[in-house]
């Protein structure tokens, strides 16, 4: 299964593509979609939308995952981040991909083992888990972390659904099993 992870941002949106075979993860690609620091909001959102579309068209993932918006001290920053995230999600659902959402804490917990991990720790563990020759950039590492988190969560959810008396009865909602 090919998984696309997205770390949304208005200036820089990270993407990471991995392949999962059983319990093994394989790095495929990662990078960033840059909109720049200036300019009107609509054209910057279009850059994100088009960039995510290009990544999906190039790598053909079967599913996608994106980091949830966290509330900043500055509400304006939170709103802008939410719009960037919306552009990325729109591109993903435009390809009929299932999109999972994970909080920064869930991602760090899945990749590093603690929800309070620093960015360099995430970069290091992503490089180790995917056997990369060097550290990926922070935005690409975060996106790869989202994909790794989904790879781990997808298996657990699938296993729980197999064990459940009502097939398909369990699912993730707002980061919780319901």
mmCIF file of C-alpha atoms in Angstrom:
data_model
loop_
_atom_site.group_PDB
_atom_site.id
_atom_site.type_symbol
_atom_site.label_atom_id
_atom_site.label_comp_id
_atom_site.label_asym_id
_atom_site.label_seq_id
_atom_site.Cartn_x
_atom_site.Cartn_y
_atom_site.Cartn_z
ATOM 1 C CA UNK A 1 0.000 0.000 0.000
ATOM 2 C CA UNK A 2 1.344 3.435 -0.920
ATOM 3 C CA UNK A 3 0.613 6.137 1.667
ATOM 4 C CA UNK A 4 0.896 9.904 1.191
ATOM 5 C CA UNK A 5 1.493 12.033 4.274
ATOM 6 C CA UNK A 6 0.904 15.785 4.251
ATOM 7 C CA UNK A 7 2.237 18.394 6.694
ATOM 8 C CA UNK A 8 0.175 21.466 5.747
ATOM 9 C CA UNK A 9 1.544 24.978 5.869
ATOM 10 C CA UNK A 10 0.777 28.198 4.045
ATOM 11 C CA UNK A 11 4.432 28.968 3.291
ATOM 12 C CA UNK A 12 5.650 25.382 2.987
ATOM 13 C CA UNK A 13 3.575 22.214 2.746
ATOM 14 C CA UNK A 14 5.550 19.027 3.250
ATOM 15 C CA UNK A 15 4.745 15.733 1.568
ATOM 16 C CA UNK A 16 6.046 12.229 2.141
ATOM 17 C CA UNK A 17 5.297 9.048 0.236
ATOM 18 C CA UNK A 18 6.007 5.606 1.671
ATOM 19 C CA UNK A 19 5.123 2.050 0.753
ATOM 20 C CA UNK A 20 3.983 -0.482 3.319
ATOM 21 C CA UNK A 21 4.459 -4.228 2.788
ATOM 22 C CA UNK A 22 3.418 -6.182 5.880
ATOM 23 C CA UNK A 23 5.363 -4.592 8.714
ATOM 24 C CA UNK A 24 8.051 -3.117 6.436
ATOM 25 C CA UNK A 25 8.087 0.509 5.383
ATOM 26 C CA UNK A 26 9.910 1.745 2.292
ATOM 27 C CA UNK A 27 10.690 5.343 1.423
ATOM 28 C CA UNK A 28 9.469 6.460 -2.001
ATOM 29 C CA UNK A 29 9.700 10.266 -2.053
ATOM 30 C CA UNK A 30 9.387 13.433 -0.022
ATOM 31 C CA UNK A 31 9.652 17.149 -0.503
ATOM 32 C CA UNK A 32 7.926 20.473 -0.104
ATOM 33 C CA UNK A 33 5.467 22.661 -1.932
ATOM 34 C CA UNK A 34 6.529 26.275 -1.419
ATOM 35 C CA UNK A 35 4.176 29.224 -1.834
ATOM 36 C CA UNK A 36 6.561 31.942 -0.718
ATOM 37 C CA UNK A 37 6.233 34.501 2.031
ATOM 38 C CA UNK A 38 4.244 37.100 0.181
ATOM 39 C CA UNK A 39 1.334 37.388 -2.177
ATOM 40 C CA UNK A 40 -2.416 37.182 -2.057
ATOM 41 C CA UNK A 41 -3.944 34.188 -0.290
ATOM 42 C CA UNK A 42 -5.984 32.648 -3.170
ATOM 43 C CA UNK A 43 -3.000 32.162 -5.527
ATOM 44 C CA UNK A 44 -0.965 30.657 -2.674
ATOM 45 C CA UNK A 45 -3.774 28.195 -1.909
ATOM 46 C CA UNK A 46 -3.877 27.279 -5.610
ATOM 47 C CA UNK A 47 -0.153 26.473 -5.487
ATOM 48 C CA UNK A 48 -0.841 24.041 -2.610
ATOM 49 C CA UNK A 49 -3.855 22.522 -4.396
ATOM 50 C CA UNK A 50 -1.939 22.056 -7.659
ATOM 51 C CA UNK A 51 1.180 20.814 -5.889
ATOM 52 C CA UNK A 52 -0.682 18.117 -3.944
ATOM 53 C CA UNK A 53 -2.510 17.104 -7.129
ATOM 54 C CA UNK A 54 0.841 16.700 -8.882
ATOM 55 C CA UNK A 55 2.225 14.557 -6.048
ATOM 56 C CA UNK A 56 -0.857 12.296 -6.137
ATOM 57 C CA UNK A 57 -0.712 12.001 -9.930
ATOM 58 C CA UNK A 58 3.013 11.181 -9.822
ATOM 59 C CA UNK A 59 3.066 8.594 -7.013
ATOM 60 C CA UNK A 60 -0.467 7.133 -7.079
ATOM 61 C CA UNK A 61 -1.072 6.618 -3.354
ATOM 62 C CA UNK A 62 -3.940 4.382 -2.211
ATOM 63 C CA UNK A 63 -4.609 6.529 0.864
ATOM 64 C CA UNK A 64 -3.502 9.761 2.492
ATOM 65 C CA UNK A 65 -3.088 11.246 5.934
ATOM 66 C CA UNK A 66 -2.755 14.855 7.043
ATOM 67 C CA UNK A 67 -1.783 16.593 10.254
ATOM 68 C CA UNK A 68 -4.620 18.263 12.138
ATOM 69 C CA UNK A 69 -4.532 21.984 12.782
ATOM 70 C CA UNK A 70 -3.370 22.947 16.237
ATOM 71 C CA UNK A 71 -4.566 26.199 17.765
ATOM 72 C CA UNK A 72 -1.829 28.832 17.821
ATOM 73 C CA UNK A 73 -1.659 31.784 20.174
ATOM 74 C CA UNK A 74 -2.412 33.890 17.098
ATOM 75 C CA UNK A 75 -5.913 33.051 15.791
ATOM 76 C CA UNK A 76 -5.083 34.558 12.367
ATOM 77 C CA UNK A 77 -2.237 32.041 11.932
ATOM 78 C CA UNK A 78 -4.577 29.204 12.857
ATOM 79 C CA UNK A 79 -7.124 30.340 10.269
ATOM 80 C CA UNK A 80 -4.475 30.611 7.532
ATOM 81 C CA UNK A 81 -3.108 27.170 8.369
ATOM 82 C CA UNK A 82 -6.645 25.778 8.231
ATOM 83 C CA UNK A 83 -7.092 27.204 4.744
ATOM 84 C CA UNK A 84 -3.819 25.651 3.561
ATOM 85 C CA UNK A 85 -4.933 22.351 5.068
ATOM 86 C CA UNK A 86 -8.295 22.664 3.304
ATOM 87 C CA UNK A 87 -6.587 23.182 -0.064
ATOM 88 C CA UNK A 88 -4.508 20.030 0.474
ATOM 89 C CA UNK A 89 -7.528 17.973 1.575
ATOM 90 C CA UNK A 90 -9.506 19.202 -1.443
ATOM 91 C CA UNK A 91 -6.753 17.965 -3.756
ATOM 92 C CA UNK A 92 -6.694 14.568 -2.026
ATOM 93 C CA UNK A 93 -10.450 13.980 -2.075
ATOM 94 C CA UNK A 94 -10.495 15.137 -5.697
ATOM 95 C CA UNK A 95 -8.652 11.871 -6.401
ATOM 96 C CA UNK A 96 -11.163 9.921 -4.238
ATOM 97 C CA UNK A 97 -8.516 9.147 -1.621
ATOM 98 C CA UNK A 98 -9.481 8.305 1.939
ATOM 99 C CA UNK A 99 -7.910 10.973 4.150
ATOM 100 C CA UNK A 100 -7.021 10.208 7.775
ATOM 101 C CA UNK A 101 -6.256 12.996 10.230
ATOM 102 C CA UNK A 102 -3.782 12.847 13.107
ATOM 103 C CA UNK A 103 -2.814 15.365 15.766
ATOM 104 C CA UNK A 104 0.833 16.405 16.152
ATOM 105 C CA UNK A 105 0.916 14.481 19.455
ATOM 106 C CA UNK A 106 -0.375 11.277 17.825
ATOM 107 C CA UNK A 107 2.221 11.562 15.062
ATOM 108 C CA UNK A 108 5.121 12.143 17.457
ATOM 109 C CA UNK A 109 3.932 9.289 19.682
ATOM 110 C CA UNK A 110 3.785 6.937 16.713
ATOM 111 C CA UNK A 111 7.189 7.891 15.287
ATOM 112 C CA UNK A 112 9.304 8.733 18.336
ATOM 113 C CA UNK A 113 7.425 7.104 21.202
ATOM 114 C CA UNK A 114 6.609 10.326 23.015
ATOM 115 C CA UNK A 115 4.053 12.970 22.108
ATOM 116 C CA UNK A 116 6.374 15.750 23.264
ATOM 117 C CA UNK A 117 9.231 14.984 20.851
ATOM 118 C CA UNK A 118 11.149 17.887 19.288
ATOM 119 C CA UNK A 119 11.455 18.333 15.510
ATOM 120 C CA UNK A 120 15.063 17.029 15.392
ATOM 121 C CA UNK A 121 13.941 13.840 17.165
ATOM 122 C CA UNK A 122 11.197 13.321 14.567
ATOM 123 C CA UNK A 123 13.688 13.906 11.741
ATOM 124 C CA UNK A 124 16.145 11.409 13.237
ATOM 125 C CA UNK A 125 13.547 8.679 13.832
ATOM 126 C CA UNK A 126 11.994 9.117 10.375
ATOM 127 C CA UNK A 127 15.471 8.691 8.863
ATOM 128 C CA UNK A 128 16.073 5.569 10.979
ATOM 129 C CA UNK A 129 12.668 3.975 10.347
ATOM 130 C CA UNK A 130 12.910 4.513 6.583
ATOM 131 C CA UNK A 131 16.665 3.778 6.414
ATOM 132 C CA UNK A 132 17.426 7.119 4.762
ATOM 133 C CA UNK A 133 21.046 8.088 4.084
ATOM 134 C CA UNK A 134 20.576 11.486 5.770
ATOM 135 C CA UNK A 135 18.049 13.602 7.587
ATOM 136 C CA UNK A 136 15.113 14.896 5.537
ATOM 137 C CA UNK A 137 14.140 18.563 5.857
ATOM 138 C CA UNK A 138 11.835 19.326 8.774
ATOM 139 C CA UNK A 139 8.642 19.760 6.695
ATOM 140 C CA UNK A 140 9.324 16.616 4.645
ATOM 141 C CA UNK A 141 10.195 14.702 7.844
ATOM 142 C CA UNK A 142 6.923 15.787 9.444
ATOM 143 C CA UNK A 143 4.999 14.633 6.356
ATOM 144 C CA UNK A 144 6.824 11.287 6.364
ATOM 145 C CA UNK A 145 5.950 11.038 10.066
ATOM 146 C CA UNK A 146 2.271 11.518 9.202
ATOM 147 C CA UNK A 147 2.529 8.688 6.652
ATOM 148 C CA UNK A 148 4.327 6.419 9.166
ATOM 149 C CA UNK A 149 1.677 7.176 11.799
ATOM 150 C CA UNK A 150 -1.040 6.209 9.341
ATOM 151 C CA UNK A 151 0.793 3.018 8.372
ATOM 152 C CA UNK A 152 0.872 1.971 12.040
ATOM 153 C CA UNK A 153 -2.692 3.085 12.798
ATOM 154 C CA UNK A 154 -4.115 1.516 9.634
ATOM 155 C CA UNK A 155 -2.838 -1.934 10.670
ATOM 156 C CA UNK A 156 -4.188 -1.629 14.198
ATOM 157 C CA UNK A 157 -7.584 -0.507 12.983
ATOM 158 C CA UNK A 158 -7.689 -3.296 10.380
ATOM 159 C CA UNK A 159 -6.793 -5.869 13.052
ATOM 160 C CA UNK A 160 -9.470 -4.581 15.417
ATOM 161 C CA UNK A 161 -12.058 -4.735 12.644
ATOM 162 C CA UNK A 162 -11.113 -8.359 11.898
ATOM 163 C CA UNK A 163 -11.468 -9.258 15.575
ATOM 164 C CA UNK A 164 -14.689 -7.308 15.995
ATOM 165 C CA UNK A 165 -17.912 -9.360 15.927
ATOM 166 C CA UNK A 166 -19.456 -6.817 13.536
ATOM 167 C CA UNK A 167 -17.114 -6.371 10.583
ATOM 168 C CA UNK A 168 -16.452 -2.689 9.962
ATOM 169 C CA UNK A 169 -17.891 -1.696 13.333
ATOM 170 C CA UNK A 170 -14.763 0.127 14.543
ATOM 171 C CA UNK A 171 -13.289 3.289 13.059
ATOM 172 C CA UNK A 172 -11.244 6.322 13.987
ATOM 173 C CA UNK A 173 -13.109 9.544 14.708
ATOM 174 C CA UNK A 174 -11.385 12.648 16.011
ATOM 175 C CA UNK A 175 -8.333 10.570 16.858
ATOM 176 C CA UNK A 176 -10.329 8.068 18.930
ATOM 177 C CA UNK A 177 -11.485 4.543 18.234
ATOM 178 C CA UNK A 178 -15.299 4.444 18.006
#
